[in-house]
């Protein structure tokens, strides 16, 4: 953003510091000046500024002058436009906000000007525009641009004689055509907000005016408009039609609800300098519900003691006083009422929508006071403790890193389409609602994410699009759902829950005796889930974890996924991404995903690592080769062997598993290796024979057949 110091000094006639000192002081207060360029004798400097998106109030000369006035304790020239008395009319110019635009147009002001003279701009407008490199069009159009750069609120001037009937603010009709000021014709959607007359659309609200009602050299009568439009609606239209304008930039971030009448009067005053008259009074339509959310927000209680507690010791002996708090906040536009000893009720200015809580006011005081004026002190030492799931989270992260995965972090937001696919169809979905953002950045980021899978897919696609064909990623993070208020559509409570997402894609998976290469990643995910559960101690032991092909979510390819059950309750879904979804995302090779409910695991105690002295007696291995039905899973075999409760059995491991579906359908071969060892004595042959027979009997009871 370009700012003229001469324009700033127009609003601050008593400012005495140099332009470079002003640049340094503004930068220290968060209004960053990135470049200072001299403009010649008597013209001051041009500031190149970087204004953060939450400070739309500072995206203009008057807002920056307000910051400087607060820093130096100087008076700020008020904006008091003076319009000539208008001619009386029987009825004001007809303006209405249609029912479908309620809440989307919170305020609309209109002023009729008659017999104006359209000519090139002169005076301060011409001078300042020349220094800024701003294109001059005509005095009417330049007046709107000058007001935007000066005090920050967008306005628009219509050729009154081209308006049929009156002004109607409404939603567009799907397929409706509108030719804009840039000469392009746009096809509108049903959720585009337009300023129209009784027959046609005149402007895309908050974005750009229309061609058919623009100011020309022949214009004689003008309707000046200044309004407040819903940020999300403007952003949606701006993104859809690929139009990012100075007006949309400000409306998207939250314009000042109370600025519309002032901006309208400033534009009208500038136009009338070239001739003309005012007809009737200002038309000012206000939506009271929008006013409550913006300009008339409740006051905030501010304690000076809390300010001191948060900010700590200053380099100045007197520190932060009540007088400093009152002076800074009043200069920034707040209204303070003493509500007790060192306690204020603070009425927030309409142009500071970023201020919502007491701590926001504390930050404002610290910012204006100057962070460099606080002493370097350490905070009071407090006991530091881990949050309850920290140990489990670290154990999972360590295990996944050991298994060759890399940790990744994705966006906290998701789109409605992804939420419907990856959350609403999920087996772990508890039917809570998704949480919509009040002021979303885009359609693809309109919700707090209810699942980590969309973010994982985006990261896998990012790697594949850069020719990285072997990718193994995991993400631990929070997902968000909400509880709806009874008999209402809004979310009354937002819930956070931990989730784990795994993603695998490989160009050359390795086959085994049990499955072909294409199935390897699916079984790898299954093994990883088993490995993660083994970090914990479920009450049912290893048998608590089972797998089923029933109930797999729709985002998995049919027959290529499964659900992991912990105590017969869904814990995870995993498998190959559905082909239709992979093709729609233009993924060039198969992708394998797992979504795991960490909250279920965090409820379980972590297994503790234990150690004991090594036995000085010889260990003995015994192998058992069995043919088992396909329906007998390993956890069933392990549970059956463990149930024998042989203290001397140190381990049981599946050494080899293989199958030949063509020759021996429905069965597989298992080579089970057991290790026996005592810490007290050498084991006898009869003991080993007895334990071996018990193992054979247990596996035979499962339907197994001992191989000769």
XYZ file of C-alpha atoms in Angstrom:
708
model
C 0.000 0.000 0.000
C 1.309 3.471 -0.935
C 0.939 6.322 1.559
C 1.917 9.995 1.198
C 3.414 11.667 4.245
C 2.079 15.007 2.992
C -1.440 13.543 3.075
C -0.846 12.223 6.599
C 0.314 15.661 7.728
C -2.858 17.145 6.236
C -4.726 15.227 8.967
C -1.985 15.949 11.582
C -1.003 19.618 11.158
C 0.894 19.640 14.492
C 3.101 16.629 13.660
C 6.754 17.703 14.014
C 8.778 14.461 13.728
C 10.609 13.691 10.497
C 9.153 11.296 7.959
C 11.843 8.723 8.686
C 11.196 8.894 12.423
C 7.487 8.511 11.703
C 8.231 5.427 9.589
C 10.294 3.863 12.401
C 7.684 4.600 15.080
C 4.826 3.221 12.990
C 6.795 0.063 12.214
C 7.520 -0.511 15.910
C 3.744 -0.340 16.511
C 2.872 -2.998 13.927
C 2.019 -0.615 11.055
C 4.958 -1.709 8.959
C 6.700 0.766 6.645
C 8.833 -1.300 4.278
C 10.116 1.503 2.084
C 10.607 5.289 2.325
C 10.993 7.132 -1.007
C 11.621 10.877 -1.295
C 9.274 12.791 -3.632
C 11.186 16.004 -4.029
C 11.277 19.317 -2.213
C 8.024 20.085 -0.416
C 6.313 16.788 -1.347
C 7.489 14.659 1.579
C 7.966 10.935 1.128
C 6.114 7.952 -0.229
C 5.735 5.086 2.270
C 5.511 1.515 0.989
C 3.451 -0.153 3.737
C 2.486 -3.705 4.636
C -0.810 -3.651 6.526
C -1.904 -6.961 8.049
C -5.286 -8.333 7.002
C -6.884 -7.779 10.414
C -6.154 -4.033 10.299
C -8.476 -2.932 7.505
C -8.959 0.297 9.501
C -5.325 1.197 8.736
C -5.579 0.596 4.969
C -6.015 4.322 4.346
C -4.355 7.640 5.161
C -6.766 8.665 7.905
C -6.384 5.344 9.729
C -2.587 5.647 9.709
C -2.851 9.267 10.833
C -4.982 8.036 13.742
C -2.180 5.648 14.720
C 0.381 8.467 14.589
C -1.884 10.744 16.627
C -2.121 8.020 19.296
C 1.637 7.460 19.361
C 2.545 11.157 19.747
C -0.535 12.318 21.677
C -1.571 14.777 18.949
C -5.021 16.008 17.908
C -6.424 14.433 14.727
C -8.248 16.669 12.266
C -11.896 15.542 12.217
C -13.630 14.619 8.989
C -16.578 17.015 8.797
C -17.817 17.347 5.209
C -20.108 20.305 4.606
C -22.774 19.890 1.967
C -25.049 22.696 0.773
C -28.653 22.486 1.857
C -30.524 20.229 -0.550
C -33.626 21.124 -2.438
C -36.771 19.703 -0.909
C -38.506 16.756 -2.545
C -41.874 15.188 -1.895
C -40.449 11.671 -1.573
C -36.859 10.481 -1.059
C -35.195 8.523 -3.839
C -36.580 4.951 -3.675
C -34.087 2.478 -2.203
C -34.931 -0.913 -0.738
C -33.131 -4.033 0.411
C -34.872 -7.177 -0.822
C -35.781 -9.928 1.623
C -33.191 -12.301 0.132
C -30.457 -9.716 0.854
C -31.307 -9.225 4.539
C -28.109 -9.514 6.538
C -26.004 -9.362 3.370
C -26.427 -5.595 2.980
C -26.339 -4.214 6.504
C -26.404 -0.561 5.512
C -27.070 1.355 2.317
C -26.808 5.123 1.867
C -27.741 7.076 -1.258
C -27.476 10.782 -2.111
C -28.866 12.422 -5.249
C -26.776 15.181 -6.896
C -28.234 17.288 -9.745
C -26.655 19.322 -12.540
C -23.100 18.213 -11.813
C -20.193 19.114 -14.076
C -18.020 16.158 -15.133
C -14.470 17.432 -15.652
C -10.840 16.533 -14.823
C -9.913 16.666 -11.144
C -7.960 19.603 -9.736
C -6.565 20.673 -6.364
C -5.509 18.120 -3.760
C -6.961 15.200 -5.714
C -4.833 15.945 -8.768
C -1.765 16.689 -6.614
C -1.961 13.573 -4.448
C -2.899 11.269 -7.336
C 0.106 12.500 -9.312
C 2.430 11.729 -6.388
C 0.864 8.281 -5.887
C 0.859 7.411 -9.580
C -2.918 6.955 -9.339
C -4.790 7.163 -12.662
C -7.195 10.106 -12.926
C -10.517 9.519 -14.720
C -12.961 12.324 -13.894
C -13.834 14.372 -10.860
C -16.795 12.092 -9.967
C -14.850 8.837 -10.221
C -11.724 10.359 -8.678
C -13.791 11.587 -5.730
C -14.752 7.989 -4.919
C -11.139 6.779 -5.238
C -9.857 9.750 -3.225
C -12.279 8.959 -0.389
C -11.244 5.294 -0.414
C -7.547 6.191 -0.139
C -8.290 8.945 2.340
C -10.642 7.409 4.911
C -10.899 3.823 3.670
C -14.546 3.172 2.854
C -15.526 2.090 -0.690
C -18.190 4.126 -2.512
C -19.658 4.246 -6.007
C -21.254 6.889 -8.234
C -24.092 5.912 -10.614
C -25.416 7.924 -13.532
C -28.838 8.681 -12.085
C -30.517 9.044 -15.467
C -29.625 5.430 -16.333
C -31.376 4.038 -13.269
C -34.872 2.756 -14.031
C -37.193 3.195 -11.070
C -35.222 2.955 -7.834
C -32.353 1.023 -6.259
C -32.875 -2.581 -5.139
C -30.163 -4.535 -3.324
C -30.897 -8.208 -4.014
C -29.413 -11.561 -4.869
C -28.793 -12.156 -8.543
C -30.913 -14.444 -10.641
C -28.993 -17.508 -11.769
C -27.712 -16.880 -15.287
C -28.307 -13.121 -15.093
C -25.815 -11.097 -17.176
C -23.906 -8.034 -15.962
C -21.363 -5.999 -17.912
C -18.818 -4.516 -15.519
C -16.678 -1.393 -15.641
C -13.724 -3.391 -16.967
C -15.782 -4.162 -20.085
C -16.247 -7.859 -19.349
C -19.637 -9.518 -19.170
C -20.198 -11.848 -16.223
C -22.804 -14.571 -15.783
C -24.044 -14.333 -12.218
C -24.940 -17.070 -9.768
C -27.897 -17.077 -7.398
C -25.744 -16.177 -4.380
C -24.073 -13.133 -5.982
C -25.251 -9.911 -4.331
C -26.030 -7.079 -6.754
C -27.076 -3.455 -6.628
C -29.873 -3.209 -9.197
C -32.691 -1.010 -10.358
C -36.213 -2.275 -10.944
C -35.231 -3.962 -14.245
C -31.539 -4.873 -14.296
C -28.380 -5.361 -12.235
C -26.207 -2.243 -11.978
C -23.189 -3.443 -9.965
C -21.670 -6.517 -8.346
C -22.045 -5.433 -4.727
C -18.770 -4.657 -2.985
C -16.691 -5.679 -6.000
C -17.200 -3.545 -9.130
C -19.746 -1.227 -10.710
C -21.558 -1.864 -13.955
C -20.966 -0.500 -17.451
C -24.558 0.526 -18.122
C -24.703 3.020 -15.220
C -21.134 4.357 -15.250
C -20.235 8.060 -15.160
C -19.483 9.569 -18.585
C -18.677 13.130 -19.745
C -22.398 13.500 -20.575
C -23.555 12.652 -17.043
C -25.578 15.417 -15.394
C -27.210 13.723 -12.427
C -25.511 11.324 -10.017
C -26.513 8.912 -7.284
C -23.689 8.494 -4.743
C -23.771 5.155 -2.924
C -21.885 4.019 0.183
C -22.858 0.751 1.870
C -21.852 -2.130 4.102
C -21.822 -5.584 2.494
C -21.331 -8.999 4.103
C -17.617 -10.002 3.929
C -18.236 -13.667 3.037
C -20.663 -12.752 0.236
C -18.227 -10.263 -1.284
C -15.359 -12.728 -0.998
C -17.357 -15.476 -2.677
C -18.300 -13.264 -5.621
C -14.776 -11.860 -5.887
C -13.228 -15.342 -6.024
C -15.851 -16.740 -8.355
C -15.466 -13.977 -10.939
C -11.681 -13.588 -10.429
C -12.078 -9.916 -9.505
C -9.906 -8.597 -6.706
C -10.526 -4.863 -6.381
C -9.647 -2.223 -3.821
C -13.281 -2.278 -2.706
C -13.519 -6.065 -2.366
C -10.188 -6.133 -0.524
C -11.704 -3.987 2.212
C -15.224 -5.414 2.287
C -13.857 -8.962 2.529
C -11.980 -8.039 5.697
C -14.831 -6.205 7.393
C -15.651 -2.588 6.545
C -16.688 0.041 9.088
C -20.469 -0.152 9.476
C -20.713 3.497 10.573
C -18.484 4.894 7.818
C -21.045 4.771 4.994
C -22.804 8.138 5.678
C -19.472 9.924 6.170
C -17.959 8.432 2.993
C -21.076 9.339 1.017
C -20.898 12.948 2.203
C -17.165 13.224 1.439
C -17.665 11.993 -2.127
C -20.654 14.279 -2.644
C -18.714 17.276 -1.356
C -15.812 16.630 -3.732
C -18.118 16.200 -6.747
C -20.012 19.393 -5.939
C -16.769 21.421 -5.961
C -17.131 21.329 -9.751
C -20.755 22.517 -9.624
C -24.188 21.066 -8.957
C -26.655 20.804 -6.091
C -27.979 18.335 -3.536
C -31.486 16.976 -3.946
C -33.264 15.741 -0.846
C -31.710 14.255 2.271
C -29.407 11.263 2.548
C -31.210 7.941 2.267
C -29.819 5.679 5.008
C -31.187 2.130 5.381
C -29.898 0.171 8.397
C -30.260 -3.509 9.305
C -30.336 -3.431 13.105
C -29.243 -7.074 13.449
C -26.068 -6.400 11.466
C -25.485 -3.225 13.493
C -25.526 -5.251 16.716
C -22.851 -7.588 15.332
C -20.575 -4.791 14.128
C -20.945 -1.202 15.312
C -23.013 -1.861 18.449
C -21.069 -4.709 20.005
C -21.236 -4.998 23.823
C -18.696 -3.069 25.866
C -15.663 -4.892 27.261
C -14.624 -4.667 30.906
C -10.950 -3.704 31.244
C -8.965 -3.813 34.472
C -5.853 -1.648 34.682
C -4.455 -4.134 37.196
C -4.849 -6.893 34.586
C -3.062 -4.709 32.035
C -0.116 -4.341 34.412
C -0.134 -8.043 35.248
C -0.013 -9.081 31.592
C 2.532 -6.512 30.444
C 4.930 -6.568 33.388
C 7.677 -4.094 34.202
C 8.415 -1.116 31.952
C 11.629 0.884 31.588
C 9.727 3.980 32.717
C 9.476 4.278 36.532
C 5.742 5.079 36.514
C 4.838 2.065 34.359
C 1.409 1.605 32.767
C -0.980 4.003 34.491
C -4.732 4.525 34.237
C -4.036 7.788 32.424
C -1.962 5.978 29.767
C -4.627 3.309 29.311
C -7.375 5.905 28.941
C -5.355 8.153 26.613
C -4.257 5.378 24.249
C -7.631 3.679 23.932
C -9.531 6.951 23.583
C -7.178 8.100 20.854
C -7.729 4.794 19.028
C -11.472 5.458 19.003
C -12.680 3.620 22.110
C -15.100 5.187 24.559
C -14.171 4.562 28.203
C -16.479 4.790 31.193
C -14.995 4.416 34.685
C -16.706 1.406 36.203
C -14.925 1.200 39.524
C -11.444 1.637 40.929
C -9.115 1.238 37.906
C -11.880 -0.589 36.036
C -13.306 0.604 32.718
C -16.176 -0.316 30.467
C -14.790 0.073 26.948
C -17.100 0.757 24.003
C -15.320 -0.505 20.898
C -14.965 1.644 17.768
C -16.980 0.468 14.778
C -13.850 0.312 12.603
C -11.963 -2.142 14.861
C -13.673 -5.493 14.348
C -10.454 -7.222 15.388
C -11.013 -6.168 19.008
C -13.191 -8.706 20.795
C -11.835 -9.422 24.299
C -10.031 -7.772 27.176
C -6.712 -9.267 26.097
C -7.095 -7.576 22.697
C -7.207 -4.199 24.454
C -4.165 -5.157 26.526
C -2.289 -5.934 23.312
C -3.325 -2.568 21.841
C -1.944 -0.752 24.876
C 1.328 -2.675 24.679
C 1.599 -2.052 20.932
C 1.091 1.709 21.157
C 3.215 2.035 24.290
C 6.063 0.325 22.450
C 7.367 -3.198 22.997
C 10.880 -1.775 23.211
C 9.906 0.098 26.401
C 9.290 -3.051 28.452
C 12.003 -4.486 30.700
C 13.573 -7.836 29.811
C 12.331 -9.966 32.706
C 11.646 -13.646 33.064
C 8.133 -14.744 33.954
C 7.426 -16.187 37.373
C 8.477 -19.825 37.418
C 5.505 -22.166 37.381
C 5.551 -25.957 37.514
C 5.565 -27.383 34.002
C 3.546 -30.526 33.453
C 2.708 -32.502 30.341
C -0.840 -32.650 29.105
C -2.509 -35.983 29.732
C -1.956 -37.513 26.286
C 1.587 -36.208 25.726
C 3.337 -39.503 26.509
C 1.009 -41.477 24.241
C 1.409 -38.911 21.461
C 5.212 -39.136 21.709
C 5.118 -42.943 21.678
C 2.990 -42.984 18.518
C 5.217 -40.414 16.813
C 8.366 -42.356 17.714
C 6.923 -45.650 16.471
C 5.834 -44.181 13.130
C 9.202 -42.534 12.579
C 10.857 -45.879 13.314
C 8.584 -47.466 10.698
C 9.892 -45.100 8.011
C 7.139 -42.472 7.990
C 7.671 -38.721 7.886
C 5.531 -36.363 9.937
C 3.529 -33.724 8.086
C 1.165 -30.887 8.976
C -1.823 -29.873 6.847
C -4.371 -27.057 6.911
C -6.871 -26.837 9.768
C -9.641 -26.051 7.282
C -11.646 -28.143 4.831
C -14.370 -27.710 2.252
C -17.955 -28.917 2.467
C -17.445 -31.558 -0.233
C -14.466 -33.141 1.557
C -16.293 -33.019 4.883
C -19.292 -34.832 3.418
C -17.073 -37.570 1.964
C -14.467 -38.126 4.666
C -16.432 -37.318 7.825
C -20.132 -37.883 7.290
C -19.494 -41.292 5.718
C -16.906 -42.328 8.326
C -17.443 -45.329 10.602
C -16.125 -43.279 13.525
C -18.606 -40.459 12.871
C -20.664 -39.781 16.003
C -23.198 -37.747 13.998
C -21.965 -34.431 15.329
C -22.229 -31.566 12.883
C -19.410 -29.908 10.980
C -18.325 -26.434 12.125
C -18.625 -23.684 9.525
C -16.344 -20.634 9.586
C -18.131 -17.336 10.074
C -15.721 -15.533 7.754
C -14.129 -18.205 5.498
C -11.187 -17.493 3.229
C -12.610 -19.617 0.417
C -15.121 -22.362 -0.376
C -12.314 -24.922 0.061
C -11.627 -23.597 3.589
C -15.169 -22.932 4.791
C -15.157 -25.484 7.647
C -12.939 -26.474 10.532
C -11.653 -29.871 9.415
C -13.695 -32.831 10.707
C -11.126 -35.276 9.287
C -7.386 -35.317 8.570
C -7.759 -37.354 5.372
C -8.371 -34.415 2.962
C -5.201 -32.736 4.181
C -3.266 -35.995 3.823
C -4.491 -36.360 0.233
C -3.385 -32.814 -0.545
C 0.110 -33.555 0.812
C 0.404 -36.826 -1.125
C -0.708 -35.024 -4.295
C 1.873 -32.308 -3.630
C 4.628 -34.941 -3.599
C 3.333 -36.877 -6.607
C 3.080 -33.697 -8.645
C 6.798 -33.181 -7.994
C 7.760 -36.703 -9.122
C 8.227 -38.083 -5.590
C 6.820 -41.590 -6.118
C 7.622 -43.173 -2.743
C 5.815 -41.325 0.050
C 4.944 -42.368 3.605
C 3.411 -39.609 5.713
C 1.574 -39.349 9.008
C -0.181 -36.490 10.741
C -1.367 -36.260 14.333
C -3.804 -33.415 14.831
C -7.119 -32.186 16.123
C -10.381 -32.519 14.219
C -13.422 -30.392 14.976
C -17.123 -31.125 15.231
C -20.010 -29.276 16.809
C -23.200 -29.789 18.748
C -26.197 -27.883 17.438
C -28.379 -25.898 19.799
C -31.821 -27.461 20.317
C -34.276 -26.461 17.582
C -31.624 -24.260 15.941
C -29.215 -24.605 13.064
C -26.243 -22.914 14.734
C -23.430 -24.632 16.607
C -23.587 -24.123 20.365
C -20.450 -26.069 21.280
C -17.313 -27.003 19.332
C -15.559 -30.280 20.133
C -11.920 -31.136 19.449
C -10.725 -34.706 19.130
C -7.285 -36.166 18.327
C -6.938 -38.127 15.116
C -4.124 -39.825 13.219
C -3.910 -39.984 9.442
C -1.541 -42.249 7.499
C -0.816 -41.949 3.794
C 1.192 -44.268 1.531
C 1.831 -44.149 -2.175
C 4.461 -46.226 -3.936
C 5.337 -47.015 -7.533
C 6.805 -50.447 -6.719
C 5.231 -52.263 -3.743
C 6.817 -55.574 -2.704
C 4.805 -58.837 -2.927
C 4.945 -61.666 -0.379
C 3.843 -65.263 -0.066
C 0.486 -64.051 1.278
C -0.544 -61.338 -1.133
C 0.361 -59.737 -4.489
C 2.338 -56.507 -4.734
C -0.786 -54.385 -5.194
C -2.073 -55.476 -1.759
C 1.183 -54.826 0.097
C 0.405 -51.241 1.204
C -2.996 -52.321 2.585
C -1.401 -55.009 4.729
C 1.330 -52.565 5.707
C -1.333 -50.213 7.071
C -2.946 -53.123 8.905
C 0.384 -54.021 10.479
C 1.018 -50.407 11.472
C -2.343 -50.230 13.237
C -1.477 -53.444 15.092
C 1.924 -52.003 15.980
C 0.393 -48.792 17.334
C -2.178 -50.676 19.415
C 0.647 -52.818 20.815
C 2.012 -49.657 22.453
C -1.013 -49.741 24.738
C -2.525 -52.293 27.102
C -6.183 -52.881 26.193
C -8.097 -54.875 28.823
C -8.672 -57.728 26.386
C -5.031 -57.934 25.376
C -4.097 -58.672 21.757
C -7.528 -60.227 21.133
C -9.189 -56.831 21.680
C -8.081 -55.732 18.200
C -9.964 -57.322 15.311
C -10.578 -56.464 11.667
C -13.641 -56.603 9.459
C -14.407 -55.785 5.828
C -17.906 -54.615 6.771
C -18.774 -50.939 7.123
C -15.850 -49.497 5.174
C -16.392 -45.829 4.230
C -17.297 -44.779 0.700
C -13.927 -43.087 0.107
C -12.241 -46.511 0.031
C -12.272 -48.713 -3.057
C -14.848 -51.526 -2.607
C -13.145 -54.728 -1.505
C -9.854 -52.897 -0.932
C -10.236 -51.731 2.650
C -11.177 -52.731 6.166
C -12.217 -51.407 9.555
C -10.161 -52.014 12.700
C -12.262 -52.734 15.789
C -11.079 -52.265 19.350
C -13.361 -54.168 21.724
C -15.797 -54.430 18.795
C -15.996 -50.636 18.422
C -14.609 -48.852 15.315
C -11.065 -47.597 15.817
C -9.800 -47.012 12.268
C -10.627 -47.240 8.577
C -7.888 -48.085 6.092
C -7.354 -49.215 2.537
C -6.965 -47.971 -1.029
C -8.509 -44.654 -2.032
C -11.507 -45.111 -4.320
C -10.599 -44.972 -8.005
C -13.207 -42.300 -8.779
C -11.832 -40.074 -6.021
C -8.234 -40.672 -7.123
C -9.061 -39.762 -10.712
C -10.981 -36.632 -9.704
C -7.912 -35.469 -7.769
C -5.619 -36.389 -10.683
C -3.413 -38.678 -8.583
C -1.144 -40.615 -10.921
C -0.790 -43.814 -8.879
C -2.763 -45.672 -6.194
C -2.942 -44.050 -2.760
C -3.490 -45.905 0.517
C -4.925 -44.190 3.587
C -5.755 -44.846 7.216
C -7.838 -42.722 9.572
C -7.384 -43.627 13.253
C -9.364 -42.379 16.251
C -6.614 -41.503 18.736
C -9.083 -40.646 21.485
C -9.853 -44.378 21.790
C -6.158 -45.189 22.178
C -5.525 -42.364 24.634
C -8.098 -43.929 26.956
C -5.816 -46.981 27.324
C -2.729 -47.156 29.545
C 0.626 -47.149 27.800
C 2.711 -50.281 28.067
C 5.714 -49.692 30.266
C 9.132 -50.868 29.151
C 10.516 -53.352 31.652
C 13.872 -55.079 31.958
C 15.179 -58.030 33.899
C 18.422 -59.854 34.341
C 19.446 -62.186 31.546
C 19.090 -65.843 32.419
C 22.296 -67.842 32.677
C 20.389 -70.967 31.627
C 20.076 -72.142 28.038
C 17.031 -71.021 25.993
C 15.198 -73.686 23.983
C 13.342 -73.108 20.682
C 10.411 -75.186 19.505
C 8.810 -74.747 16.037
C 5.237 -75.737 15.168
C 4.101 -76.005 11.544
C 0.305 -75.794 11.188
C -2.249 -75.511 8.414
C -5.002 -73.151 9.574
C -8.282 -71.934 8.045
C -8.192 -68.439 6.517
C -10.798 -67.341 9.071
C -8.315 -67.807 11.955
C -6.425 -64.558 12.335
C -3.056 -64.171 14.026
C -4.445 -62.399 17.072
C -6.633 -65.481 17.698
C -3.582 -67.763 17.494
C -1.571 -65.482 19.782
C -4.392 -65.266 22.316
C -4.797 -69.054 22.365
C -1.075 -69.592 23.030
C -0.906 -66.835 25.647
C -3.936 -68.315 27.424
C -1.805 -71.387 28.257
C 0.015 -69.148 30.769
C 3.363 -70.953 30.595
C 5.740 -68.738 32.674
C 8.807 -70.119 30.946
C 7.562 -69.211 27.445
C 9.495 -66.022 26.624
C 8.126 -65.388 23.105
C 5.926 -66.741 20.302
C 6.623 -65.464 16.802
C 5.136 -66.233 13.367
C 8.343 -67.028 11.485
C 6.759 -67.930 8.132
C 3.268 -67.588 6.703
C 2.427 -68.695 3.201
C -0.548 -69.803 1.141
C -1.283 -71.305 -2.261
C -4.915 -70.468 -3.100
C -4.898 -72.643 -6.232
C -3.662 -75.885 -4.647
C -4.972 -75.351 -1.110
C -7.858 -72.884 -1.118
C -9.232 -71.545 2.160
C -6.174 -72.355 4.285
C -2.715 -71.051 4.984
C 0.466 -72.456 6.521
C 1.971 -71.012 9.694
C 5.389 -71.728 11.156
C 5.164 -70.694 14.815
C 8.407 -70.402 16.811
C 8.351 -70.429 20.603
C 11.237 -69.763 22.970
C 11.313 -71.297 26.472
C 13.766 -70.282 29.199
C 13.919 -70.329 32.971
C 15.802 -67.923 35.226
C 16.171 -70.585 37.912
C 17.161 -73.876 36.266
C 17.795 -75.845 33.103
C 14.576 -76.993 31.450
C 13.849 -80.736 31.262
C 12.712 -82.609 28.144
C 9.458 -83.762 29.721
C 8.539 -80.154 30.559
C 9.183 -79.040 27.005
C 7.194 -81.961 25.619
C 4.238 -81.153 27.843
C 4.221 -77.486 26.884
C 4.552 -78.375 23.206
C 1.588 -80.754 23.404
C -0.534 -78.055 25.051
C 0.303 -75.652 22.200
C -0.587 -78.325 19.622
C -3.889 -78.993 21.345
C -4.722 -75.247 21.492
C -4.063 -74.723 17.773
C -5.871 -77.922 16.842
C -8.899 -76.616 18.731
C -8.862 -73.613 16.405
C -9.222 -75.912 13.397
C -5.530 -76.238 12.699
C -3.781 -79.345 11.392
C -0.216 -80.165 12.412
C 1.995 -80.675 9.390
C 4.078 -83.842 9.390
